Coordinates of C-alpha atoms (C1' of nucleotides) in Angstrom, one line a residue:
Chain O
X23 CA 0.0 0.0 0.0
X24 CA 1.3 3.4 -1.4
X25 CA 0.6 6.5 0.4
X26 CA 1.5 9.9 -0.3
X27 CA 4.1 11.4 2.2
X28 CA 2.4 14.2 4.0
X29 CA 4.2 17.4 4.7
X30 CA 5.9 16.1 8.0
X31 CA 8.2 13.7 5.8
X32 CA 8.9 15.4 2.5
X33 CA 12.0 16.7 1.8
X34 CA 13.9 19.0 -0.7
X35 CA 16.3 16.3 -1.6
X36 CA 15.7 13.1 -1.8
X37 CA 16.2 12.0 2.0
X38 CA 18.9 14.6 3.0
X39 CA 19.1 13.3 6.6
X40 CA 19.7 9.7 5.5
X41 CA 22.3 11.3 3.1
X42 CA 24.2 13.1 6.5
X43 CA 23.9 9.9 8.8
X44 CA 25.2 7.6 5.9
X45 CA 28.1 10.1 5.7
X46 CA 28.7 10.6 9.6
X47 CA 28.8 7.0 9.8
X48 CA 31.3 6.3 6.9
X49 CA 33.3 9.4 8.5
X50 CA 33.4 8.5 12.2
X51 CA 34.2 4.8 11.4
X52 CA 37.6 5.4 9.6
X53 CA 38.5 8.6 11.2
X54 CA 37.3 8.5 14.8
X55 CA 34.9 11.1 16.3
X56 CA 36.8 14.0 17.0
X57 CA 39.1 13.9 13.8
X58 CA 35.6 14.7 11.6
X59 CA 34.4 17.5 12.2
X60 CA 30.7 18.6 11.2
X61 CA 31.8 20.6 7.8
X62 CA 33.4 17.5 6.7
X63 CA 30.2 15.4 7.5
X64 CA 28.1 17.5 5.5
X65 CA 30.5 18.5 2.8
X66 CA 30.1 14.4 2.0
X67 CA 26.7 14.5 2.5
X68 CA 26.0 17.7 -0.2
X69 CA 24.6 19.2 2.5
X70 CA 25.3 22.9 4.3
X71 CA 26.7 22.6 7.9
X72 CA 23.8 24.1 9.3
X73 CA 21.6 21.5 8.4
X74 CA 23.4 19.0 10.2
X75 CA 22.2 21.3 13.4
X76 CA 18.4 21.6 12.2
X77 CA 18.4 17.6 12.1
X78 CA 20.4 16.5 15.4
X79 CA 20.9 19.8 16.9
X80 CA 24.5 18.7 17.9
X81 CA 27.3 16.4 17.0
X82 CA 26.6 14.3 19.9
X83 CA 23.3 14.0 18.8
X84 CA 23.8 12.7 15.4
X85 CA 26.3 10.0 17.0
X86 CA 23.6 8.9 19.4
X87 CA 20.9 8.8 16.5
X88 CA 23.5 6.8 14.2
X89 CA 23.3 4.7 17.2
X90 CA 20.0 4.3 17.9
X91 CA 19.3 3.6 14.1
X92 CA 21.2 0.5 14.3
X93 CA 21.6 -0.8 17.7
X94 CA 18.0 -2.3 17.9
X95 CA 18.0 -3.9 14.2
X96 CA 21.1 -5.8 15.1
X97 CA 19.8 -7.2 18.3
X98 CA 17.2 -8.3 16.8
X99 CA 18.2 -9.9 14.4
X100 CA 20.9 -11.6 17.1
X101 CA 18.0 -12.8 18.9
X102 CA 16.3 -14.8 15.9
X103 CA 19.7 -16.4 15.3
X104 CA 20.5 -17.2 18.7
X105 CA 17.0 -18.7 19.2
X106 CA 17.8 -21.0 16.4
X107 CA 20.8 -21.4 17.8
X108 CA 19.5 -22.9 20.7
X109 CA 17.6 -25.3 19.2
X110 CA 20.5 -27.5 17.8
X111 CA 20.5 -30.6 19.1
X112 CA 24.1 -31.7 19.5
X113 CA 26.4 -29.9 21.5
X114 CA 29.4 -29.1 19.5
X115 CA 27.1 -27.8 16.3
X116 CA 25.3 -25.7 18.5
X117 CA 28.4 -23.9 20.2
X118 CA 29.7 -22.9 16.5
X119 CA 25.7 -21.7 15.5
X120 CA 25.7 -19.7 18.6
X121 CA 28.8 -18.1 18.1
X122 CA 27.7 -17.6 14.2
X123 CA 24.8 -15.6 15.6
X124 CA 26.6 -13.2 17.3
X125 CA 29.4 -12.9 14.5
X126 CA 27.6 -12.6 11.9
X127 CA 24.9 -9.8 12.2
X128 CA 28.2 -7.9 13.5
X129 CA 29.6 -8.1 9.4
X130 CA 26.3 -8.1 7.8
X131 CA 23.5 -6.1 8.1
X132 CA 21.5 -5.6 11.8
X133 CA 20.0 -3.5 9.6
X134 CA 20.2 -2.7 6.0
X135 CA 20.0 0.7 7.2
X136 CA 22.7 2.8 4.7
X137 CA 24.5 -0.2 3.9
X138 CA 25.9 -2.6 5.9
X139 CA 26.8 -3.3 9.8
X140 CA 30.3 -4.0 9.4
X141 CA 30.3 0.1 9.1
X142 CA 28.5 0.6 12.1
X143 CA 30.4 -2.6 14.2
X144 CA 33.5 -0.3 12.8
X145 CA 32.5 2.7 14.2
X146 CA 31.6 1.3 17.5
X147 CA 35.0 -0.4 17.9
X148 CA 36.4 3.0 17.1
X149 CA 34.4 5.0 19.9
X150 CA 35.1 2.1 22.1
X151 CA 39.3 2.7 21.4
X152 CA 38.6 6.4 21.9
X153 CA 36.3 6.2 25.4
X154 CA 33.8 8.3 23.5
X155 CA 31.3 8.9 26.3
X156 CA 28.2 9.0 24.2
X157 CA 29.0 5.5 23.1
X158 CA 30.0 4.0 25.8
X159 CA 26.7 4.8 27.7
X160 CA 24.5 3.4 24.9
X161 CA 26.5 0.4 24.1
X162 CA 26.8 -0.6 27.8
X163 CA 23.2 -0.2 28.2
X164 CA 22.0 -2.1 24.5
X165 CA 24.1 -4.7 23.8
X166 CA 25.2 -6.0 27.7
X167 CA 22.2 -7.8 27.5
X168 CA 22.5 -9.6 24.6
X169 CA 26.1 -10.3 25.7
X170 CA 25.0 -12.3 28.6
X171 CA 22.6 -14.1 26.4
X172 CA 25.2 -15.2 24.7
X173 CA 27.5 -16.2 27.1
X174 CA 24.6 -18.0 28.6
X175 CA 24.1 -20.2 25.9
X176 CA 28.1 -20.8 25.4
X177 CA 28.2 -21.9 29.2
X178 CA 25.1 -24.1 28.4
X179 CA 27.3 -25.7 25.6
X180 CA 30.3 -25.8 28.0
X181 CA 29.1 -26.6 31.6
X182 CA 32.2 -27.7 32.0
X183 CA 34.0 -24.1 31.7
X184 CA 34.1 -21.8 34.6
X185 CA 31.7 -18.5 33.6
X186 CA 34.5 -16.2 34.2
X187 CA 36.8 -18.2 31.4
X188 CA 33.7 -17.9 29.3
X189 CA 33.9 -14.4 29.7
X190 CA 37.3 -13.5 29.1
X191 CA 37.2 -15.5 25.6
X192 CA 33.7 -14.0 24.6
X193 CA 35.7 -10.5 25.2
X194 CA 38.6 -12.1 23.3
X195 CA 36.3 -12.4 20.2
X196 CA 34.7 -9.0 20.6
X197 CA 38.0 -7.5 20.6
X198 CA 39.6 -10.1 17.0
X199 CA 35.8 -9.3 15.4
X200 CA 36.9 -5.2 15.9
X201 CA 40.2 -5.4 15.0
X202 CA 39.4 -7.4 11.9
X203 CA 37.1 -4.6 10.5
X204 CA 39.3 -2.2 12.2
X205 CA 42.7 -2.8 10.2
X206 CA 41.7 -5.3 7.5
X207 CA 44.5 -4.2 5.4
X208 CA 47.0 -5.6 7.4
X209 CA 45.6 -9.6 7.3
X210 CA 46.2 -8.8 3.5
X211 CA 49.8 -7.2 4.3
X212 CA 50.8 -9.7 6.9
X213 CA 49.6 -13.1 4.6
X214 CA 51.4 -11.3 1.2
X215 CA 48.2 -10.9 -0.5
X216 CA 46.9 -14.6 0.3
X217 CA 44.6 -13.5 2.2
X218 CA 41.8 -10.7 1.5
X219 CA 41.0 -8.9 4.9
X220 CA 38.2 -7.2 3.4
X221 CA 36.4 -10.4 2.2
X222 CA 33.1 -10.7 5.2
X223 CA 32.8 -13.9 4.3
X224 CA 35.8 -15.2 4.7
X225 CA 36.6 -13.1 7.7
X226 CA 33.7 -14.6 9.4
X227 CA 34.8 -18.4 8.5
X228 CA 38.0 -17.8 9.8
X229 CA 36.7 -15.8 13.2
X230 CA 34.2 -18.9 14.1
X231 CA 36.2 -21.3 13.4
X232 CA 39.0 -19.5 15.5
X233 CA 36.5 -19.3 18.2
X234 CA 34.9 -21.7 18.3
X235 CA 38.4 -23.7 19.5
X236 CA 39.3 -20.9 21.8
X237 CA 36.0 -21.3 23.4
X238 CA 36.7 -25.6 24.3
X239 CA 39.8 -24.9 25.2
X240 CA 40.6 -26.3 28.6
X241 CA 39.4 -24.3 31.8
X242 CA 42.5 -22.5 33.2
X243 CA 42.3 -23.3 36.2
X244 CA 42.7 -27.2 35.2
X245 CA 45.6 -26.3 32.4
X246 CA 47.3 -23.5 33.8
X247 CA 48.9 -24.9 37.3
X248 CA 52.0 -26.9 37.5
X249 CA 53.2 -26.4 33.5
X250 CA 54.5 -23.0 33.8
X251 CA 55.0 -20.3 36.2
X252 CA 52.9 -17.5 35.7
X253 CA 55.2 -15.0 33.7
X254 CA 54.3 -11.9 35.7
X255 CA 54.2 -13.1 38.8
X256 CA 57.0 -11.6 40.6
X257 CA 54.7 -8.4 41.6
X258 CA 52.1 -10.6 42.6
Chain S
X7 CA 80.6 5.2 37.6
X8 CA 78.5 8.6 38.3
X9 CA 79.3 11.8 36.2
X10 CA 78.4 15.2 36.3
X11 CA 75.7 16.0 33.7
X12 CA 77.2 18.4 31.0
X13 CA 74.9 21.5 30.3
X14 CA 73.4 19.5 27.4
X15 CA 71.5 17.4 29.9
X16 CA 70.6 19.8 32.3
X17 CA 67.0 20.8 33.0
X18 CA 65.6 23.1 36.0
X19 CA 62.6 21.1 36.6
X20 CA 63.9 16.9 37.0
X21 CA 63.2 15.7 33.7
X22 CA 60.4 17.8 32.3
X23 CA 60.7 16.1 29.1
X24 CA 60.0 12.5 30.2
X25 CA 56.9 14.5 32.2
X26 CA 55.9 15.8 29.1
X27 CA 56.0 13.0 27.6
X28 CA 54.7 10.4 30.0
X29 CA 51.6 12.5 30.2
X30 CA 50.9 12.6 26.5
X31 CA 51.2 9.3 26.2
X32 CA 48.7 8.2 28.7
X33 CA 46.0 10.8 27.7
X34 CA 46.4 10.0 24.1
X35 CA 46.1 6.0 25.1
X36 CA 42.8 6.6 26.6
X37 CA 41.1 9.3 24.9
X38 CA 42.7 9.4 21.6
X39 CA 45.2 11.2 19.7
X40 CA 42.6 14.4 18.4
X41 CA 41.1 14.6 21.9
X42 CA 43.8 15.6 23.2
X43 CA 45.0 19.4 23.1
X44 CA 48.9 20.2 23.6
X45 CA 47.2 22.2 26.3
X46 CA 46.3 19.8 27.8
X47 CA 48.9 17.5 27.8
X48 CA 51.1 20.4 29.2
X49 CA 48.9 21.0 31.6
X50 CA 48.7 17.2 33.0
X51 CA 52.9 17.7 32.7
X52 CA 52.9 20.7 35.1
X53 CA 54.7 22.4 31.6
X54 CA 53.8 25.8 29.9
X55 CA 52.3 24.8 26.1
X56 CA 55.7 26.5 24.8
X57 CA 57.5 23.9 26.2
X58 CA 56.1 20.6 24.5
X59 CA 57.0 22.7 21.5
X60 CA 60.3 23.9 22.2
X61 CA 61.2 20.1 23.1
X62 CA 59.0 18.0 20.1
X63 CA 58.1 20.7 17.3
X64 CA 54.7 19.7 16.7
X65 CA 52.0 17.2 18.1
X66 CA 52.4 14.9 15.5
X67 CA 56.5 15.0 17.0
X68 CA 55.3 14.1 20.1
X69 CA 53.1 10.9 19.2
X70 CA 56.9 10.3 16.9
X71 CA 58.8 10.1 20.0
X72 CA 56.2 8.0 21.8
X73 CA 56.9 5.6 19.3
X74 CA 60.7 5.8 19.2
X75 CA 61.0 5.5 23.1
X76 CA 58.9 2.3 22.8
X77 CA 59.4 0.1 19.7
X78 CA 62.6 -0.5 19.7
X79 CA 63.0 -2.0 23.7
X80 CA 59.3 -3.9 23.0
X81 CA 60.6 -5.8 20.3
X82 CA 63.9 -6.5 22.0
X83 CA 62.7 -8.3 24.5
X84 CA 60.0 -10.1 21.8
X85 CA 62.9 -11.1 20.1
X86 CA 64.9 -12.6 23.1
X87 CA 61.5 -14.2 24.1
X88 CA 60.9 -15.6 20.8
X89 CA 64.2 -17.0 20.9
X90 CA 63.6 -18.9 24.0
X91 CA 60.3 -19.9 22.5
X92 CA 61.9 -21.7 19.4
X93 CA 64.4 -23.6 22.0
X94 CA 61.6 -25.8 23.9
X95 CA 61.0 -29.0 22.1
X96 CA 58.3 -30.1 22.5
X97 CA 55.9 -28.4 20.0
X98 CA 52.3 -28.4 22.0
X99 CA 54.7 -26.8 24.9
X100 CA 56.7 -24.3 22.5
X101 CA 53.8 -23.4 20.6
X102 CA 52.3 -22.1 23.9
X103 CA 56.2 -20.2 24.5
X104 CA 55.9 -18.3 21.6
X105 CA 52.1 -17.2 22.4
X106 CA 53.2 -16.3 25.3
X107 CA 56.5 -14.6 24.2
X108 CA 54.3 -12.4 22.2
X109 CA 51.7 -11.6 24.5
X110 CA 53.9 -10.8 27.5
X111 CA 55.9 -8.1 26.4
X112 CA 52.7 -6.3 25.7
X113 CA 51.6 -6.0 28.1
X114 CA 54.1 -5.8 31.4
X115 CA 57.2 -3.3 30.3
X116 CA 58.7 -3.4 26.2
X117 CA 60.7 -1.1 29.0
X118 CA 60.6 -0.1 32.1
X119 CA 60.0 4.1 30.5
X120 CA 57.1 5.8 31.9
X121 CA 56.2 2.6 33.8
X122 CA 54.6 -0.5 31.3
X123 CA 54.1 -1.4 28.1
X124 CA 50.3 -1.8 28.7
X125 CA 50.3 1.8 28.2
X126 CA 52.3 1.8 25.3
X127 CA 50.2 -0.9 23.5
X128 CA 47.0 0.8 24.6
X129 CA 48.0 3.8 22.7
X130 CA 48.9 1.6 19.7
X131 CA 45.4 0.3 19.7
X132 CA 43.9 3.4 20.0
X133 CA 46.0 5.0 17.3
X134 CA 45.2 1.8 14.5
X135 CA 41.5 2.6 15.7
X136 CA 41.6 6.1 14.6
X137 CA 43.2 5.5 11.4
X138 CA 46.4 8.0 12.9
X139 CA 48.7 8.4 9.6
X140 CA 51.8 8.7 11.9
X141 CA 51.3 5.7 13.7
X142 CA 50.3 3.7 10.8
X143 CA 53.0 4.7 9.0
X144 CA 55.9 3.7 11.8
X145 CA 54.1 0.4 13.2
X146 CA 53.8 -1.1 9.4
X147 CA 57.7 -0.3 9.7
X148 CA 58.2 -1.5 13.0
X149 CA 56.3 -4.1 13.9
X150 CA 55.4 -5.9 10.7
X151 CA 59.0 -7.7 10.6
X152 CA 58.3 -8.8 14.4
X153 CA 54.8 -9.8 13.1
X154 CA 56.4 -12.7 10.3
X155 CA 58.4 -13.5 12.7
X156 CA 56.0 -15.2 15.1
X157 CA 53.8 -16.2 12.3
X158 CA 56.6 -18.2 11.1
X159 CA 57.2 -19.8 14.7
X160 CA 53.5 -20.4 14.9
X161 CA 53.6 -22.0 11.6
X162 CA 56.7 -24.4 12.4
X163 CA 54.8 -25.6 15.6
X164 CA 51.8 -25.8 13.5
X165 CA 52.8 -27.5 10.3
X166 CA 49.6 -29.0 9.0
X167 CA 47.7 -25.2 9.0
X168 CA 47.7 -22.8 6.3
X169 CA 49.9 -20.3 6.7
X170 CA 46.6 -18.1 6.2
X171 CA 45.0 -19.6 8.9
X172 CA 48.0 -18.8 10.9
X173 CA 47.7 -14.9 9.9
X174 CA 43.9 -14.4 10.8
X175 CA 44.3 -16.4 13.9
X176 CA 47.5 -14.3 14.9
X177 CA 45.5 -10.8 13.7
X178 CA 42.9 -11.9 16.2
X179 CA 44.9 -12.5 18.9
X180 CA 46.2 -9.0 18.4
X181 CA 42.9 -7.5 18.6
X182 CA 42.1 -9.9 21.4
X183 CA 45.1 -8.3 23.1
X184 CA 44.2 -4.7 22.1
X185 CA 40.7 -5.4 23.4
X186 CA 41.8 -5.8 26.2
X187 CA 43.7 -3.5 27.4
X188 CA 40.9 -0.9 25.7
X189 CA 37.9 -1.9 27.8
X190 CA 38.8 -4.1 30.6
X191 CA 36.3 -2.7 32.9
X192 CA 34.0 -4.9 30.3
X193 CA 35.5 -7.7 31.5
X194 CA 34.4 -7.1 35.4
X195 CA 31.2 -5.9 34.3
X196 CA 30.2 -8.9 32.3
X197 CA 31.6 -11.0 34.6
X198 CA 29.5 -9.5 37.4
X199 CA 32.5 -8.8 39.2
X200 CA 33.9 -12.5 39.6
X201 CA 37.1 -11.0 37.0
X202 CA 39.2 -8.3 37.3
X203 CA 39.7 -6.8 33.6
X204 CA 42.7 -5.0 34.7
X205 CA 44.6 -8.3 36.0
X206 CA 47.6 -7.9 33.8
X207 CA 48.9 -11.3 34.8
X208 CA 45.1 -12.9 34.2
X209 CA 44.6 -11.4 31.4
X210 CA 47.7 -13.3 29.8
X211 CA 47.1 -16.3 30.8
X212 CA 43.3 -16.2 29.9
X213 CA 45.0 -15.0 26.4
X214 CA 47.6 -17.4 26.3
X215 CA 45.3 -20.3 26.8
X216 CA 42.0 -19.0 24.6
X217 CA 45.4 -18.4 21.5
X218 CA 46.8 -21.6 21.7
X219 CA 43.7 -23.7 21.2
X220 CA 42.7 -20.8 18.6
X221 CA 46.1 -21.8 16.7
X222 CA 45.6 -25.7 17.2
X223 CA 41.9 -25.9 15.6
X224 CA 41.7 -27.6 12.6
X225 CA 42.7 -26.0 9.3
X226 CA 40.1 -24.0 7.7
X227 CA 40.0 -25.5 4.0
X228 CA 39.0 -28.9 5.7
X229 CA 37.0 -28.4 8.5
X230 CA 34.4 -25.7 6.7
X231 CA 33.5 -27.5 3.9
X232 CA 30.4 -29.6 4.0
X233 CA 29.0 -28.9 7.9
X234 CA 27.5 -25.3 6.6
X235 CA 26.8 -22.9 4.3
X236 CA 28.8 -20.2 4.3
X237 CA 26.3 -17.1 5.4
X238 CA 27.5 -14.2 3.4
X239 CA 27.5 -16.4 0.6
X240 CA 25.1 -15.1 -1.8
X241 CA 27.0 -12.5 -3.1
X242 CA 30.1 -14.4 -4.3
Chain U
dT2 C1' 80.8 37.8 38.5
dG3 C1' 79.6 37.9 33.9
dA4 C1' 79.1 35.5 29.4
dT5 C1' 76.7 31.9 27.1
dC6 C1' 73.7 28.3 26.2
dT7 C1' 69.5 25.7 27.4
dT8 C1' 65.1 25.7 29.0
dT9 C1' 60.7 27.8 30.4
dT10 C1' 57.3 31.3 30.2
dG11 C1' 53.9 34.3 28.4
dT12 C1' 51.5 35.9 24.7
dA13 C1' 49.7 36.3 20.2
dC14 C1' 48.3 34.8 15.5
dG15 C1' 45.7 32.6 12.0
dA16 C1' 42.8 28.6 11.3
dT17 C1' 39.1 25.9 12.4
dA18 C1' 35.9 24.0 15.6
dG19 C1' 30.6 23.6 17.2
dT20 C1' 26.7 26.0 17.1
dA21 C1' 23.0 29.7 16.5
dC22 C1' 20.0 32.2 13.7
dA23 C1' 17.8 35.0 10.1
dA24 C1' 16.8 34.8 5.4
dA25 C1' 15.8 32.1 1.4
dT26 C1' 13.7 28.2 -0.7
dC27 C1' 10.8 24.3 -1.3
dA28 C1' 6.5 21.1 -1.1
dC29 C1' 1.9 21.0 -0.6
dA30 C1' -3.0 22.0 0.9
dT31 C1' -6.3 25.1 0.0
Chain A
dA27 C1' -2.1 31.2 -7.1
dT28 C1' -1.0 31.7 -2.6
dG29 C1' -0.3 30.9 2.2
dT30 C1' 2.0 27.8 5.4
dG31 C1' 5.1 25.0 7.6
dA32 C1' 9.2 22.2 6.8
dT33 C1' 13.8 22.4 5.2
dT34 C1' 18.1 24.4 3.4
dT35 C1' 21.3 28.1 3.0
dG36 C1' 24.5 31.6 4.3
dT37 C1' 26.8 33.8 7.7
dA38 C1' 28.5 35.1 12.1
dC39 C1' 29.8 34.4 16.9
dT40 C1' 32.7 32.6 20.4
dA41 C1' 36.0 29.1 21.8
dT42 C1' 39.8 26.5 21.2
dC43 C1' 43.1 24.6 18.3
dG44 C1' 48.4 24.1 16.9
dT45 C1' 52.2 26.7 16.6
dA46 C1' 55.5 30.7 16.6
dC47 C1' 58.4 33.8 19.0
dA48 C1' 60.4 37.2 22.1
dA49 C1' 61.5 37.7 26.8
dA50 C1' 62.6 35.7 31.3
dA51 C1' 64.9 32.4 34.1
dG52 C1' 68.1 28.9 35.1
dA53 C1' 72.5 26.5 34.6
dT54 C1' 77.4 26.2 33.4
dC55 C1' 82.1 27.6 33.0
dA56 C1' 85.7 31.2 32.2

DNA sequence: TGATCTTTTGTACGATAGTACAAATCACAT
DNA sequence: ATGTGATTTGTACTATCGTACAAAAGATCA
């Protein structure tokens, strides 16, 4: 069903304020936050700086609103694929699905809001590096529920692994998912053009499989003791 | 053998240099590089502005001499570690020496200047996060020599894996590692408390043990190919 | 002590930052 | 066609940025 837009949504161009949060995105992801500044933002966006203010009054705002855009899309969609997750039968299957679930929404869309959430999982490892405040509020208060839902249903794969080891390893993969969208350049570099950082799909492949090992690795507590003295001890 | 400084060494306040630059180094590593005003960082230094650029030039000079202090005693002591690695025999053992010979100097002191390499490698995450042209520039230079190194290691323990499989898995330990020493208050939070995210000594070994199984899964090319589709698939 | 060199201070300059706001422009209902 | 409200433009204000530079202060040695 087609309706006419009323007054409240039309626009002069074509969607203008998709056109400065698609380019505040792109921006903010490869440069950081404070290295754009809001000319920049809507110099890409073929718009005039002032109606970046008319849309999101301030450049905090539009970060939040880049946020919001995305953060409940991508939840979601973690939610249906952990579900389904969760309904694998054997054990080992359903550790790698569960661990696909979160991955994978992270490289693909959450939403297909302006392209792609590999930008936006970009961006947020960015703000995270940089201890944006804005961020760190939001992403603390939307995703650390879905992060105990998912180590949850790894420690229901693992009984056998202390939570805390869970933990640790789930924030391992956070930080190797980042990274790889972070710097994907230098997989490419580092393997002499073997290997295509940019390539999702692959990236994903390799991060689960990764994982997915990391995660049945012995407990520490049961590995670590009489093998080898703790390196860093001396201060302890 | 004590000798009296010559006037080129002199300095009215002890050192304002290494204050200067001790203070620069931790705000840029937790609030990133464009955050941060030379104001500021003079001001943290109990300096006048004129001073960080009577002794560095510029800011971009400053974030230089970060590096230089840093990169040259980190991979030092990588390289002695390494070479204690590579003399263990047995290979499940010496895999785990040159994980470990990797991680540790990260995080503990490349040197003791300014007080640990945590700090050091904080800013370096920071810095790749931000996209920072100066740092990109000298860590390619710096580190990526370093980098084959243990890859190489990795790979003689590991025979049977790609060497591609080798590179992702040893680009997501560094973003494990970065990770961590980003956000480890996320660590303590998600782990209601049970885990200190700051623990440098914890944190390796929770690294150490999550890398090594990471390394030892199977090879990518034969354990992907007939278990699942690969998601992202539908565009290649 | 006085000359000389190094370091620190204080201040200033041009550039650019975020944001505010009035005028211009557009889309649409009447 | 025209009035009305939503959007875009252009411009300006204040703050702060990185950096330069002259003067002050300290240290060193004749």
């Amino acid at each position: 069903m087609v309706r006419k837009p009323t007054s409240k949504e039309t626009a002069r161009k074509p969607n203008m304020r998709e056109a400065i949060l698609a380019a505040a995105e792109e921006l903010f992801a490869t440069n950081g936050f404070n290295a754009v500044s809001v000319r920049d933002i809507a110099h890409a966006a073929g718009a005039n700086p002032g109606s970046v203010t008319y849309h999101f009054k301030t450049k905090d705002g539009l970060l939040l609103e880049i946020y919001r855009r995305h953060c409940g899309p991508m939840n979601l969609r973690r939610s249906e694929l952990l579900a389904a997750a969760k309904r694998v039968r054997d054990l080992q299957d359903r550790l790698e699905a569960v661990v696909r679930a979160y991955v994978v929404p992270a490289f693909t869309s959450g939403s297909d809001l302006a392209g792609g959430g590999a930008r936006f999982t970009r961006l947020r490892a960015v703000m995270s590096a940089e201890g944006n405040e804005v961020a760190r509020k939001i992403i603390a208060q939307t995703f650390d529920d879905t992060s105990h839902a998912f180590i949850d249903a790894i420690h229901e794969s693992l009984p056998h692994i202390p939570r805390t080891d869970i933990v640790w390893r789930s924030h391992f993969l956070l930080g190797a998912l980042y990274y790889s969208l972070v710097t994907p350049d230098r997989v490419s570099r580092l393997s002499r053009g073997e290997a295509d950082g940019g390539d999702a799909a692959n990236a994903i492949e390799q991060l689960v499989q990764a994982t997915v090992a990391a995660f049945q690795a012995p407990a520490l507590d049961q590995a670590a003791p009489a093998r080898r003295r703790t390196p860093a001890s001396s201060k302890t």
